[in-house]
Short mmCIF file of C-alpha atoms in Angstrom, two decimals:
data_model
loop_
_atom_site.label_atom_id
_atom_site.label_comp_id
_atom_site.label_asym_id
_atom_site.label_seq_id
_atom_site.Cartn_x
_atom_site.Cartn_y
_atom_site.Cartn_z
CA MET H 227 0.00 0.00 0.00
CA LYS H 228 2.85 2.41 0.80
CA LEU H 229 4.41 1.77 -2.63
CA PHE H 230 1.06 2.60 -4.24
CA TYR H 231 0.94 5.95 -2.40
CA ILE H 232 4.50 6.79 -3.41
CA VAL H 233 3.84 6.13 -7.11
CA LEU H 234 0.51 7.98 -6.95
CA ALA H 235 2.18 10.93 -5.24
CA LEU H 236 4.88 11.04 -7.95
CA ILE H 237 2.26 11.07 -10.71
CA LEU H 238 0.09 13.73 -9.05
CA ALA H 239 3.05 16.02 -8.37
CA SER H 240 4.37 15.61 -11.93
CA LEU H 241 0.99 16.57 -13.38
CA ASN H 242 1.41 20.01 -11.77
CA LEU H 243 4.76 20.92 -13.36
CA ARG H 244 3.52 22.17 -16.74
CA PRO H 245 -0.10 23.52 -16.62
CA PRO H 246 0.89 26.94 -15.12
CA ILE H 247 3.02 27.45 -18.26
CA THR H 248 1.25 25.54 -21.04
CA SER H 249 -2.32 26.62 -20.23
CA ILE H 250 -1.46 30.20 -21.21
CA SER H 251 -0.59 29.69 -24.89
CA PRO H 252 -4.08 28.94 -26.30
CA LEU H 253 -5.42 32.02 -24.47
CA MET H 254 -2.44 34.29 -25.21
CA SER H 255 -4.20 36.54 -27.73
CA THR H 256 -7.19 36.98 -25.38
CA ILE H 257 -4.90 37.81 -22.44
CA GLN H 258 -2.97 40.31 -24.57
CA GLY H 259 -6.16 42.05 -25.64
CA ASP H 260 -7.73 42.12 -22.18
CA LEU H 261 -4.62 43.35 -20.36
CA ASN H 262 -3.50 45.48 -23.33
CA ILE H 263 0.06 44.14 -23.33
CA SER H 264 2.60 43.75 -26.14
CA GLY H 265 3.96 40.47 -27.46
CA ILE H 266 7.24 40.82 -25.61
CA THR H 267 5.41 41.51 -22.34
CA ALA H 268 3.07 38.58 -22.92
CA SER H 269 6.07 36.33 -23.55
CA LEU H 270 7.21 37.04 -19.98
CA LEU H 271 4.28 34.92 -18.76
CA THR H 272 6.19 31.92 -20.15
CA THR H 273 9.69 33.32 -19.74
CA LEU H 274 9.39 34.01 -15.99
CA PRO H 275 8.66 30.40 -14.92
CA VAL H 276 11.47 29.07 -17.12
CA LEU H 277 13.88 31.68 -15.75
CA CYS H 278 12.84 30.67 -12.23
CA MET H 279 13.62 27.04 -13.12
CA GLY H 280 17.20 28.11 -13.71
CA ILE H 281 17.64 30.51 -10.81
CA PHE H 282 15.82 28.76 -7.98
CA ALA H 283 16.52 25.08 -8.71
CA PRO H 284 19.72 25.04 -6.56
CA PHE H 285 17.69 26.10 -3.49
CA SER H 286 15.86 22.78 -3.59
CA VAL H 287 18.95 21.14 -2.06
CA MET H 288 18.81 23.36 1.02
CA LEU H 289 15.07 22.81 1.45
CA SER H 290 15.50 19.06 1.13
CA ARG H 291 18.21 19.02 3.82
CA ARG H 292 15.97 20.95 6.20
CA TRP H 293 12.58 19.31 5.62
CA GLY H 294 13.34 16.20 3.57
CA ASN H 295 12.25 15.62 -0.03
CA GLU H 296 8.61 15.12 0.93
CA GLY H 297 8.31 18.27 3.02
CA ALA H 298 10.10 20.41 0.44
CA ILE H 299 7.86 19.06 -2.34
CA VAL H 300 4.79 20.03 -0.30
CA LEU H 301 6.13 23.60 -0.15
CA ALA H 302 6.80 23.58 -3.90
CA LEU H 303 3.27 22.35 -4.64
CA MET H 304 1.80 25.04 -2.38
CA LEU H 305 3.67 27.73 -4.32
CA ILE H 306 2.39 26.32 -7.61
CA GLY H 307 -1.16 26.12 -6.25
CA VAL H 308 -1.23 29.64 -4.82
CA GLY H 309 0.34 31.13 -7.95
CA THR H 310 -2.18 29.36 -10.17
CA ALA H 311 -5.23 30.15 -8.01
CA LEU H 312 -4.34 33.87 -7.85
CA ARG H 313 -4.96 34.10 -11.59
CA LEU H 314 -8.67 34.10 -10.84
CA PHE H 315 -8.25 37.61 -9.38
CA VAL H 316 -5.97 39.15 -12.02
CA GLY H 317 -7.00 42.68 -12.89
CA ALA H 318 -3.69 44.10 -14.09
CA THR H 319 -0.43 42.97 -15.62
CA PRO H 320 1.76 43.09 -12.44
CA LEU H 321 -0.40 40.54 -10.61
CA MET H 322 -0.44 38.27 -13.66
CA MET H 323 3.35 38.42 -13.77
CA PHE H 324 3.53 37.67 -10.06
CA THR H 325 1.42 34.53 -10.53
CA SER H 326 3.88 33.30 -13.18
CA PHE H 327 6.81 34.07 -10.89
CA LEU H 328 5.28 32.30 -7.89
CA SER H 329 4.29 29.16 -9.79
CA GLY H 330 7.67 29.24 -11.54
CA VAL H 331 9.52 29.13 -8.20
CA GLY H 332 7.39 26.14 -7.18
CA ILE H 333 8.15 24.32 -10.44
CA ALA H 334 11.84 25.14 -10.07
CA LEU H 335 11.97 23.56 -6.62
CA ALA H 336 9.79 20.55 -7.47
CA GLY H 337 11.79 19.34 -10.49
CA PRO H 338 15.10 18.46 -8.75
CA LEU H 339 13.24 17.31 -5.64
CA LEU H 340 11.19 14.77 -7.58
CA SER H 341 14.34 13.42 -9.24
CA SER H 342 15.89 12.97 -5.81
CA PHE H 343 12.62 11.44 -4.56
CA ILE H 344 12.84 8.82 -7.33
CA LYS H 345 16.41 7.90 -6.42
CA GLN H 346 15.45 7.72 -2.77
CA HIS H 347 12.50 5.35 -3.15
CA PHE H 348 13.30 3.47 -6.38
CA PRO H 349 17.09 2.93 -6.50
CA THR H 350 16.71 -0.21 -8.63
CA ARG H 351 13.92 1.09 -10.90
CA VAL H 352 15.11 4.58 -11.76
CA ALA H 353 14.46 4.30 -15.51
CA ALA H 354 10.88 3.10 -15.09
CA MET H 355 10.04 5.81 -12.56
CA VAL H 356 11.63 8.55 -14.66
CA GLY H 357 9.44 7.31 -17.51
CA ILE H 358 6.34 7.66 -15.32
CA TYR H 359 7.54 11.09 -14.16
CA SER H 360 8.09 12.34 -17.72
CA THR H 361 4.86 10.85 -19.01
CA ALA H 362 2.83 12.52 -16.26
CA MET H 363 4.41 15.89 -17.10
CA VAL H 364 3.47 15.51 -20.77
CA VAL H 365 -0.06 14.45 -19.84
CA GLY H 366 -0.39 17.52 -17.59
CA ALA H 367 0.81 19.75 -20.42
CA SER H 368 -1.54 18.09 -22.92
CA ILE H 369 -4.71 18.39 -20.89
CA SER H 370 -3.99 21.99 -19.90
CA VAL H 371 -3.43 23.00 -23.53
CA GLY H 372 -6.40 21.06 -24.85
CA LEU H 373 -8.89 22.20 -22.19
CA SER H 374 -7.92 25.87 -21.78
CA VAL H 375 -10.29 27.19 -24.44
CA PRO H 376 -13.21 24.80 -23.65
CA LEU H 377 -12.90 25.72 -19.96
CA GLN H 378 -12.99 29.40 -20.87
CA LYS H 379 -16.30 28.81 -22.65
CA ILE H 380 -17.74 26.74 -19.82
CA LEU H 381 -16.78 29.46 -17.33
CA GLY H 382 -18.61 32.17 -19.24
CA GLY H 383 -15.67 33.44 -21.29
CA SER H 384 -13.38 33.91 -18.28
CA TRP H 385 -9.75 33.27 -19.20
CA ARG H 386 -8.88 33.95 -15.57
CA GLY H 387 -11.06 31.07 -14.39
CA SER H 388 -9.68 28.81 -17.10
CA LEU H 389 -6.11 29.44 -15.92
CA ALA H 390 -6.95 29.24 -12.20
CA VAL H 391 -8.79 25.91 -12.42
CA TRP H 392 -5.46 24.04 -12.65
CA ALA H 393 -4.91 24.78 -8.96
CA LEU H 394 -7.31 21.88 -8.40
CA LEU H 395 -4.49 19.51 -9.41
CA VAL H 396 -2.48 20.78 -6.45
CA ALA H 397 -5.48 20.39 -4.15
CA ILE H 398 -5.74 16.74 -5.22
CA ALA H 399 -2.01 16.08 -4.77
CA LEU H 400 -1.45 17.74 -1.38
CA PRO H 401 -3.30 15.24 0.88
CA ILE H 402 -1.26 12.35 -0.55
CA TRP H 403 1.99 14.27 -0.04
CA MET H 404 1.07 15.29 3.49
CA LYS H 405 0.57 11.61 4.29
CA LEU H 406 4.07 10.89 2.90
CA VAL H 407 5.55 13.72 4.99
CA LEU H 408 4.24 12.13 8.18
CA SER H 409 5.52 8.72 7.11
CA ALA H 410 8.95 10.13 6.19
CA ARG H 411 9.31 11.79 9.59
CA LYS H 412 8.78 8.46 11.31
CA ASP H 413 11.32 6.78 9.02
CA ARG H 414 13.96 9.46 9.67
CA GLN H 415 13.50 9.17 13.42
CA SER H 416 14.22 5.44 13.32
CA GLY H 417 16.68 5.20 10.40
CA PRO H 418 20.43 5.94 10.13
CA ILE H 419 21.74 9.24 8.84
CA SER H 420 24.19 8.99 5.94
CA ALA H 421 26.66 11.58 4.80
CA VAL H 422 26.45 13.01 1.29
CA ASN H 423 29.48 14.09 -0.70
CA VAL H 424 28.94 17.25 -2.73
CA GLU H 425 30.78 17.70 -6.02
CA ALA H 426 31.63 21.24 -7.15
CA LEU H 427 30.01 22.54 -10.32
CA PRO H 428 32.33 21.93 -13.32
CA VAL H 429 32.54 25.62 -14.23
CA LYS H 430 36.15 25.23 -15.43
CA ASN H 431 35.32 22.36 -17.76
CA SER H 432 34.74 23.46 -21.36
CA ARG H 433 32.84 20.26 -22.12
CA ALA H 434 30.32 21.06 -19.39
CA TRP H 435 29.76 24.48 -20.93
CA VAL H 436 29.04 22.89 -24.32
CA LEU H 437 26.37 20.69 -22.72
CA THR H 438 24.95 23.73 -20.89
CA LEU H 439 24.73 25.65 -24.16
CA PHE H 440 22.95 22.74 -25.82
CA PHE H 441 20.47 22.42 -22.94
CA GLY H 442 19.80 26.17 -23.15
CA LEU H 443 19.17 26.16 -26.90
CA MET H 444 16.96 23.07 -26.57
CA ALA H 445 14.91 24.74 -23.81
CA ALA H 446 14.71 28.04 -25.73
CA ILE H 447 13.19 26.26 -28.74
CA PHE H 448 10.78 24.15 -26.70
CA TYR H 449 9.41 27.02 -24.60
CA SER H 450 9.20 29.32 -27.64
CA LEU H 451 6.93 26.72 -29.25
CA THR H 452 5.01 26.31 -26.00
CA ALA H 453 4.37 30.07 -25.79
CA TRP H 454 3.89 31.06 -29.42
CA LEU H 455 2.77 28.06 -31.49
CA ALA H 456 -0.94 28.58 -30.85
CA PRO H 457 -0.83 32.39 -31.42
CA ALA H 458 1.15 31.82 -34.65
CA ILE H 459 -1.48 29.37 -35.86
CA GLN H 460 -4.25 31.83 -34.99
CA SER H 461 -2.47 34.49 -37.05
CA GLN H 462 -2.98 32.22 -40.08
CA GLY H 463 -6.75 32.51 -39.66
CA TYR H 464 -7.47 29.49 -37.47
CA THR H 465 -9.73 29.75 -34.41
CA LYS H 466 -8.51 29.59 -30.82
CA GLU H 467 -10.10 26.16 -30.48
CA THR H 468 -8.28 24.81 -33.53
CA ALA H 469 -4.97 26.35 -32.47
CA GLY H 470 -5.36 24.80 -29.02
CA SER H 471 -6.12 21.41 -30.55
CA ILE H 472 -3.04 21.60 -32.77
CA GLN H 473 -0.86 22.52 -29.80
CA THR H 474 -2.36 19.56 -27.94
CA LEU H 475 -1.37 17.34 -30.88
CA PHE H 476 2.16 18.77 -30.71
CA THR H 477 2.33 17.85 -27.02
CA LEU H 478 0.86 14.36 -27.50
CA ILE H 479 3.22 13.59 -30.40
CA SER H 480 6.15 14.42 -28.12
CA LEU H 481 5.10 11.70 -25.66
CA PRO H 482 6.23 8.60 -27.64
CA SER H 483 9.41 10.46 -28.62
CA THR H 484 10.16 11.12 -24.96
CA LEU H 485 9.68 7.44 -24.16
CA PHE H 486 11.34 5.69 -27.11
CA ILE H 487 14.10 7.91 -28.51
CA PRO H 488 16.32 7.52 -25.38
CA MET H 489 15.97 3.73 -25.81
CA LEU H 490 17.05 4.04 -29.44
CA VAL H 491 20.02 6.19 -28.44
CA HIS H 492 21.03 3.54 -25.89
CA ARG H 493 20.62 0.73 -28.42
CA TYR H 494 22.32 2.25 -31.45
CA GLN H 495 24.82 4.50 -29.62
CA ARG H 496 25.42 7.06 -32.40
CA ARG H 497 24.32 10.06 -30.39
CA VAL H 498 24.93 12.70 -33.06
CA PHE H 499 22.53 10.95 -35.44
CA TRP H 500 19.66 11.20 -32.95
CA LEU H 501 20.56 14.70 -31.77
CA VAL H 502 20.78 16.19 -35.25
CA GLY H 503 17.85 14.09 -36.47
CA CYS H 504 15.53 15.50 -33.78
CA ALA H 505 16.77 19.04 -34.44
CA LEU H 506 16.10 18.64 -38.18
CA MET H 507 12.56 17.52 -37.37
CA GLU H 508 12.09 20.77 -35.43
CA LEU H 509 13.52 22.76 -38.33
CA ILE H 510 11.23 21.03 -40.83
CA GLY H 511 8.20 21.76 -38.64
CA VAL H 512 9.04 25.46 -38.29
CA LEU H 513 9.62 25.83 -42.04
CA MET H 514 6.33 24.03 -42.75
CA LEU H 515 4.53 26.64 -40.63
CA ASN H 516 6.20 29.51 -42.43
CA LEU H 517 5.48 28.00 -45.88
CA SER H 518 1.76 27.73 -45.05
CA VAL H 519 1.72 23.95 -44.89
CA SER H 520 -1.15 22.71 -42.72
CA PRO H 521 -0.23 23.31 -39.06
CA TRP H 522 -1.79 19.92 -38.27
CA LEU H 523 1.02 18.34 -40.31
CA ALA H 524 3.69 20.72 -38.96
CA ALA H 525 2.86 19.70 -35.38
CA ILE H 526 4.06 16.13 -36.09
CA PRO H 527 7.78 16.81 -36.79
CA LEU H 528 7.77 19.54 -34.15
CA GLY H 529 6.49 17.10 -31.53
CA ILE H 530 8.90 14.34 -32.55
CA GLY H 531 11.92 16.66 -32.44
CA ALA H 532 11.11 18.50 -29.22
CA GLY H 533 10.02 15.32 -27.45
CA GLY H 534 13.22 13.49 -28.31
CA LEU H 535 15.73 16.19 -27.43
CA PHE H 536 14.65 16.77 -23.83
CA PRO H 537 15.42 13.27 -22.47
CA ILE H 538 18.67 13.16 -24.46
CA ALA H 539 19.68 16.44 -22.82
CA LEU H 540 19.03 14.87 -19.42
CA MET H 541 21.14 11.82 -20.33
CA LEU H 542 24.22 13.72 -21.55
CA PRO H 543 25.70 14.61 -18.12
CA ILE H 544 25.45 10.94 -17.08
CA ASP H 545 27.26 9.84 -20.25
CA GLU H 546 30.06 12.34 -19.67
CA THR H 547 30.79 11.59 -16.01
CA ASN H 548 32.29 8.71 -14.02
CA ASN H 549 30.34 8.71 -10.75
CA ALA H 550 27.07 9.80 -9.18
CA GLN H 551 28.50 12.96 -7.56
CA GLU H 552 29.95 14.19 -10.86
CA ALA H 553 26.72 13.41 -12.68
CA SER H 554 24.74 15.40 -10.12
CA ALA H 555 27.05 18.41 -10.38
CA TRP H 556 27.05 18.35 -14.19
CA SER H 557 23.27 18.02 -14.27
CA ALA H 558 22.86 20.95 -11.88
CA MET H 559 25.07 23.15 -14.03
CA THR H 560 23.55 22.19 -17.38
CA GLN H 561 19.97 22.58 -16.18
CA SER H 562 20.41 25.73 -14.11
CA GLY H 563 22.40 27.56 -16.77
CA GLY H 564 20.37 25.97 -19.56
CA TYR H 565 16.99 27.07 -18.23
CA ILE H 566 18.24 30.63 -17.72
CA LEU H 567 19.35 30.69 -21.36
CA GLY H 568 16.16 28.92 -22.43
CA ALA H 569 14.03 31.64 -20.84
CA LEU H 570 15.31 34.04 -23.49
CA GLY H 571 13.66 32.02 -26.26
CA PRO H 572 10.01 33.08 -25.81
CA LEU H 573 11.19 36.62 -25.08
CA THR H 574 13.15 36.75 -28.35
CA ILE H 575 10.25 35.45 -30.41
CA GLY H 576 7.91 37.97 -28.77
CA TRP H 577 10.36 40.79 -29.52
CA LEU H 578 10.73 39.70 -33.17
CA HIS H 579 6.94 39.57 -33.52
CA ASP H 580 6.57 43.08 -32.10
CA ALA H 581 9.40 44.41 -34.28
CA THR H 582 8.18 42.88 -37.55
CA GLY H 583 4.45 42.54 -36.93
CA SER H 584 4.59 38.96 -38.19
CA PHE H 585 5.14 35.49 -36.86
CA ILE H 586 6.84 34.50 -40.13
CA GLN H 587 9.97 36.54 -39.40
CA ALA H 588 9.80 35.54 -35.73
CA PHE H 589 9.74 31.84 -36.63
CA TYR H 590 12.60 32.29 -39.10
CA GLY H 591 14.47 33.59 -36.06
CA LEU H 592 13.51 30.36 -34.29
CA ALA H 593 14.87 28.43 -37.28
CA ILE H 594 18.23 30.19 -36.81
CA ILE H 595 18.28 29.09 -33.16
CA ILE H 596 17.67 25.51 -34.30
CA VAL H 597 20.60 25.72 -36.74
CA LEU H 598 22.83 27.00 -33.90
CA GLN H 599 21.65 24.03 -31.84
CA ILE H 600 22.76 21.65 -34.61
CA VAL H 601 26.24 23.22 -34.61
CA VAL H 602 26.51 22.64 -30.85
CA GLN H 603 25.25 19.06 -31.27
CA LEU H 604 28.04 18.36 -33.74
CA ALA H 605 30.51 19.70 -31.17
CA ILE H 606 29.09 17.30 -28.56
CA GLY H 607 29.82 14.32 -30.79
CA ASN H 608 29.09 10.67 -30.09
CA LYS H 609 29.26 8.73 -26.85
CA LYS H 610 32.63 8.38 -25.17
CA SER H 611 34.58 5.27 -26.17
CA SER H 612 34.52 3.92 -22.62
CA PRO H 613 31.29 5.30 -21.14
CA ALA H 614 30.30 5.06 -17.51
CA SER H 615 27.62 2.60 -16.60
CA TYR H 616 25.23 2.95 -13.73
CA ASP H 617 24.94 0.49 -10.89
CA ASN H 618 21.44 1.01 -9.52
CA GLN H 619 22.03 -1.11 -6.45
CA SER H 620 24.86 0.95 -5.03
CA LEU H 621 24.10 4.22 -6.82
CA VAL H 622 27.70 4.39 -7.99
CA TYR H 623 28.97 4.93 -11.51
CA LYS H 624 31.76 2.62 -12.57
CA LYS H 625 33.72 2.04 -15.74
CA ASN H 626 32.66 -0.80 -18.02
#
């Protein structure tokens, strides 16, 4: 029964990590018109949470040491819930920005904490649990994108209510997590305390900076699509409902890529092939949009490319390091720096749209970012000749 609660808690928490960001895109044009804000200002609604994911993620370690993973995750969920619920009362731009900031801090804290939670409770089934974790995040993103416009209609045209309703996911998750907090306190009182070695961030390692740059470009492209795909489709004459449905398709298509492409990378080894292949799929999708090909078709290569690159980006620090401490330090650097860089993506696309008055030029700018990503991918190269392998039982990396 306890195992059931742990898995259920993981799923419910993961469902909350994307709706505060992804629910905005289908309603972006309505929000802009109601609040009378420019494209670059509107892009901050997506940029702020992503920027928070880079800035505040390191604080999760301190919170975990003080309250344990479970207690810190409860705090993170509360921040997400409060930030999301406050959107019901938005009357001006500053409060709307504050809701994005608050939920962004919660998401920033929850991400690393849930990864640590998986290692803590499932040391021999890390891959399976990460799969459940990732799948739940994609499901949360999909339902929030697909239901944003229908919920607006059901709630009498209120975009505020449509955005705030996702706080219910937090309300569902919190009782389960509070139960785990109480259980964890009992376990800590009776169990041994183990020391943890902390590896310094590899800021002097040029290879680590290459991986950080790749993670940043990958995140910039993904969150640009998350923020601006639906508005770009609407600019072609499609309705909000259709644009939301196409963005839902984009999110759903990314799900099998997230699950299967890492397996293919592991099986066939040639990392550059899969990295560049996914990036080319993104490039094809963006060009299809700009050449007036049906956005329903364009969503397919976009979803395949974006869905495949994220898990590969998570795998790279593990491939490049020799033990668990190094892998943790490299992951912290690539994700923290990468998300900060990635936050500039939606902002750049919003600025290009404001400057040119068109999503065509803005998405050609996105195509240039994808080309830069391919150059960095070529610099990353294939897997090391003698890669580290992971021993799940002892949580130690050792040479093959």
